[in-house]
Short mmCIF file of C-alpha atoms and ligand atoms in Angstrom, two decimals:
data_model
loop_
_atom_site.label_atom_id
_atom_site.label_comp_id
_atom_site.label_asym_id
_atom_site.label_seq_id
_atom_site.Cartn_x
_atom_site.Cartn_y
_atom_site.Cartn_z
CA UNK A 1 0.00 0.00 0.00
CA UNK A 2 1.47 3.34 -1.07
CA UNK A 3 1.79 6.18 1.42
CA UNK A 4 2.89 9.59 0.18
CA UNK A 5 5.71 11.37 1.98
CA UNK A 6 4.87 14.63 3.79
CA UNK A 7 6.64 16.66 1.12
CA UNK A 8 4.62 14.92 -1.61
CA UNK A 9 1.39 15.54 0.27
CA UNK A 10 2.28 19.24 0.56
CA UNK A 11 2.95 19.36 -3.16
CA UNK A 12 -0.34 17.62 -3.97
CA UNK A 13 -2.31 19.97 -1.71
CA UNK A 14 -0.72 23.00 -3.36
CA UNK A 15 -1.78 21.69 -6.78
CA UNK A 16 -5.36 21.12 -5.58
CA UNK A 17 -5.53 24.62 -4.11
CA UNK A 18 -4.26 26.15 -7.36
CA UNK A 19 -6.77 24.13 -9.40
CA UNK A 20 -9.50 25.42 -7.10
CA UNK A 21 -8.75 28.93 -8.40
CA UNK A 22 -10.18 27.78 -11.75
CA UNK A 23 -13.41 26.36 -10.30
CA UNK A 24 -16.54 27.37 -12.19
CA UNK A 25 -19.19 27.50 -9.48
CA UNK A 26 -21.50 30.47 -10.14
CA UNK A 27 -24.50 28.63 -8.69
CA UNK A 28 -23.27 27.20 -5.40
CA UNK A 29 -20.25 29.48 -4.93
CA UNK A 30 -18.57 26.41 -3.45
CA UNK A 31 -15.17 26.16 -5.07
CA UNK A 32 -13.28 22.86 -5.15
CA UNK A 33 -9.94 21.76 -6.54
CA UNK A 34 -8.63 18.22 -6.78
CA UNK A 35 -5.25 16.75 -7.67
CA UNK A 36 -4.27 13.15 -8.34
CA UNK A 37 -0.86 11.68 -7.60
CA UNK A 38 0.13 9.40 -10.45
CA UNK A 39 2.66 6.61 -9.82
CA UNK A 40 5.97 8.22 -10.81
CA UNK A 41 5.05 11.57 -9.35
CA UNK A 42 3.09 13.41 -12.02
CA UNK A 43 0.10 15.40 -10.78
CA UNK A 44 -3.18 15.83 -12.69
CA UNK A 45 -5.71 18.38 -11.49
CA UNK A 46 -9.38 19.25 -11.85
CA UNK A 47 -11.93 21.73 -10.52
CA UNK A 48 -15.70 21.63 -10.21
CA UNK A 49 -17.65 22.81 -13.25
CA UNK A 50 -21.27 23.77 -12.64
CA UNK A 51 -24.19 24.25 -15.00
CA UNK A 52 -27.45 26.22 -14.91
CA UNK A 53 -29.07 22.81 -15.29
CA UNK A 54 -27.77 21.95 -11.83
CA UNK A 55 -27.63 18.17 -12.12
CA UNK A 56 -25.10 18.44 -14.95
CA UNK A 57 -22.53 19.95 -12.61
CA UNK A 58 -19.42 17.84 -12.14
CA UNK A 59 -17.18 17.60 -9.09
CA UNK A 60 -13.49 18.45 -9.11
CA UNK A 61 -12.56 14.85 -8.29
CA UNK A 62 -14.25 13.43 -11.38
CA UNK A 63 -12.83 16.15 -13.63
CA UNK A 64 -9.32 15.31 -12.40
CA UNK A 65 -9.92 11.58 -12.83
CA UNK A 66 -11.32 11.89 -16.36
CA UNK A 67 -8.41 14.16 -17.31
CA UNK A 68 -5.89 11.66 -15.94
CA UNK A 69 -7.54 8.78 -17.79
CA UNK A 70 -7.42 10.85 -20.98
CA UNK A 71 -3.67 11.17 -20.45
CA UNK A 72 -3.43 7.39 -20.31
CA UNK A 73 -3.24 6.89 -16.52
CA UNK A 74 -5.23 4.13 -14.87
CA UNK A 75 -3.78 3.97 -11.37
CA UNK A 76 -3.67 6.65 -8.71
CA UNK A 77 -1.91 6.69 -5.37
CA UNK A 78 -3.64 9.67 -3.82
CA UNK A 79 -6.06 12.52 -4.38
CA UNK A 80 -6.05 15.86 -2.58
CA UNK A 81 -9.29 17.83 -2.37
CA UNK A 82 -9.15 21.52 -1.51
CA UNK A 83 -12.19 23.44 -0.33
CA UNK A 84 -13.43 25.68 2.43
CA UNK A 85 -14.03 23.29 5.30
CA UNK A 86 -11.99 20.43 3.82
CA UNK A 87 -14.97 18.41 2.61
CA UNK A 88 -14.84 14.71 1.80
CA UNK A 89 -15.73 13.42 -1.67
CA UNK A 90 -19.40 12.81 -2.47
CA UNK A 91 -20.69 9.27 -2.95
CA UNK A 92 -20.61 9.52 -6.74
CA UNK A 93 -16.94 10.53 -6.69
CA UNK A 94 -16.04 7.75 -4.25
CA UNK A 95 -17.54 5.21 -6.63
CA UNK A 96 -15.91 6.87 -9.64
CA UNK A 97 -12.47 6.78 -8.01
CA UNK A 98 -12.88 3.21 -6.78
CA UNK A 99 -12.99 2.03 -10.40
CA UNK A 100 -9.25 2.67 -10.49
CA UNK A 101 -7.66 2.38 -7.03
CA UNK A 102 -9.71 1.46 -3.99
CA UNK A 103 -6.91 1.92 -1.47
CA UNK A 104 -5.70 5.32 -2.66
CA UNK A 105 -5.15 8.03 -0.06
CA UNK A 106 -7.82 10.71 0.18
CA UNK A 107 -6.40 13.97 1.48
CA UNK A 108 -9.03 16.54 2.42
CA UNK A 109 -7.78 20.01 3.07
CA UNK A 110 -9.33 23.23 4.30
CA UNK A 111 -7.98 26.11 2.24
CA UNK A 112 -8.68 28.60 5.03
CA UNK A 113 -6.92 26.87 7.92
CA UNK A 114 -4.59 24.46 6.13
CA UNK A 115 -6.05 21.62 8.25
CA UNK A 116 -5.93 18.25 6.57
CA UNK A 117 -7.46 14.83 7.09
CA UNK A 118 -6.20 11.68 5.42
CA UNK A 119 -8.20 8.50 4.81
CA UNK A 120 -8.10 5.53 2.44
CA UNK A 121 -10.82 5.29 -0.20
CA UNK A 122 -11.62 1.81 1.15
CA UNK A 123 -12.50 3.48 4.49
CA UNK A 124 -14.83 5.95 2.80
CA UNK A 125 -16.39 3.34 0.51
CA UNK A 126 -16.29 -0.12 2.10
CA UNK A 127 -17.77 -3.01 0.09
CA UNK A 128 -17.61 -0.99 -3.11
CA UNK A 129 -19.52 -2.21 -6.12
CA UNK A 130 -16.97 -3.28 -8.71
CA UNK A 131 -16.48 -5.33 -11.85
CA UNK A 132 -16.31 -8.58 -9.88
CA UNK A 133 -20.10 -8.32 -9.55
CA UNK A 134 -20.64 -8.14 -13.30
CA UNK A 135 -21.19 -11.20 -15.48
CA UNK A 136 -18.05 -12.39 -17.26
CA UNK A 137 -18.26 -11.65 -20.98
N1 THU B 201 -18.16 19.45 -5.10
C1 THU B 201 -16.96 18.99 -5.54
O1 THU B 201 -16.46 19.40 -6.59
N2 THU B 201 -16.33 18.05 -4.79
C2 THU B 201 -16.74 17.63 -3.58
O2 THU B 201 -16.05 16.81 -2.96
C3 THU B 201 -17.99 18.13 -3.01
C4 THU B 201 -18.82 18.95 -3.92
C5 THU B 201 -18.83 20.51 -5.88
C6 THU B 201 -20.04 20.10 -6.65
C7 THU B 201 -20.76 21.43 -6.77
O3 THU B 201 -20.22 22.15 -7.87
C8 THU B 201 -20.39 22.18 -5.51
O4 THU B 201 -19.24 21.53 -5.00
C9 THU B 201 -21.48 22.19 -4.45
O5 THU B 201 -21.95 20.92 -4.20
#
């Protein structure tokens, strides 16, 4: 099980906070940035993107994940999420992330205080639904 070093966590949090500056959240005014740590040390970021048709809005975590997949990555060691209050990922994002790495570190950081909480995705989404439940084709 991979555990990021403190210096790597700091770097990942900085990237999430910077990505948060690009958040498009004119409806909720809740701005979120996310950053994924790719094996090897590259970082891929995302921010939330809202829509006037509210349900089309997409969280920062899923934007970062889809961007990383587009770059050819399929495995992630950690994700940092930057917001006011240091929120934890929503249920949809937990499921979305678990497709790739169910034991990745989830680093939740409050941009106002710098406080951080670290969990494993398997703690936030035990007994995840995954491909093992699907019929073999
Ligand atoms: N949001 C995220 O981007 N990530 C989270 O972990 C929680 C919620 C976004 C979705 C929406 O644009 C706004 O925050 C309010 O829910």
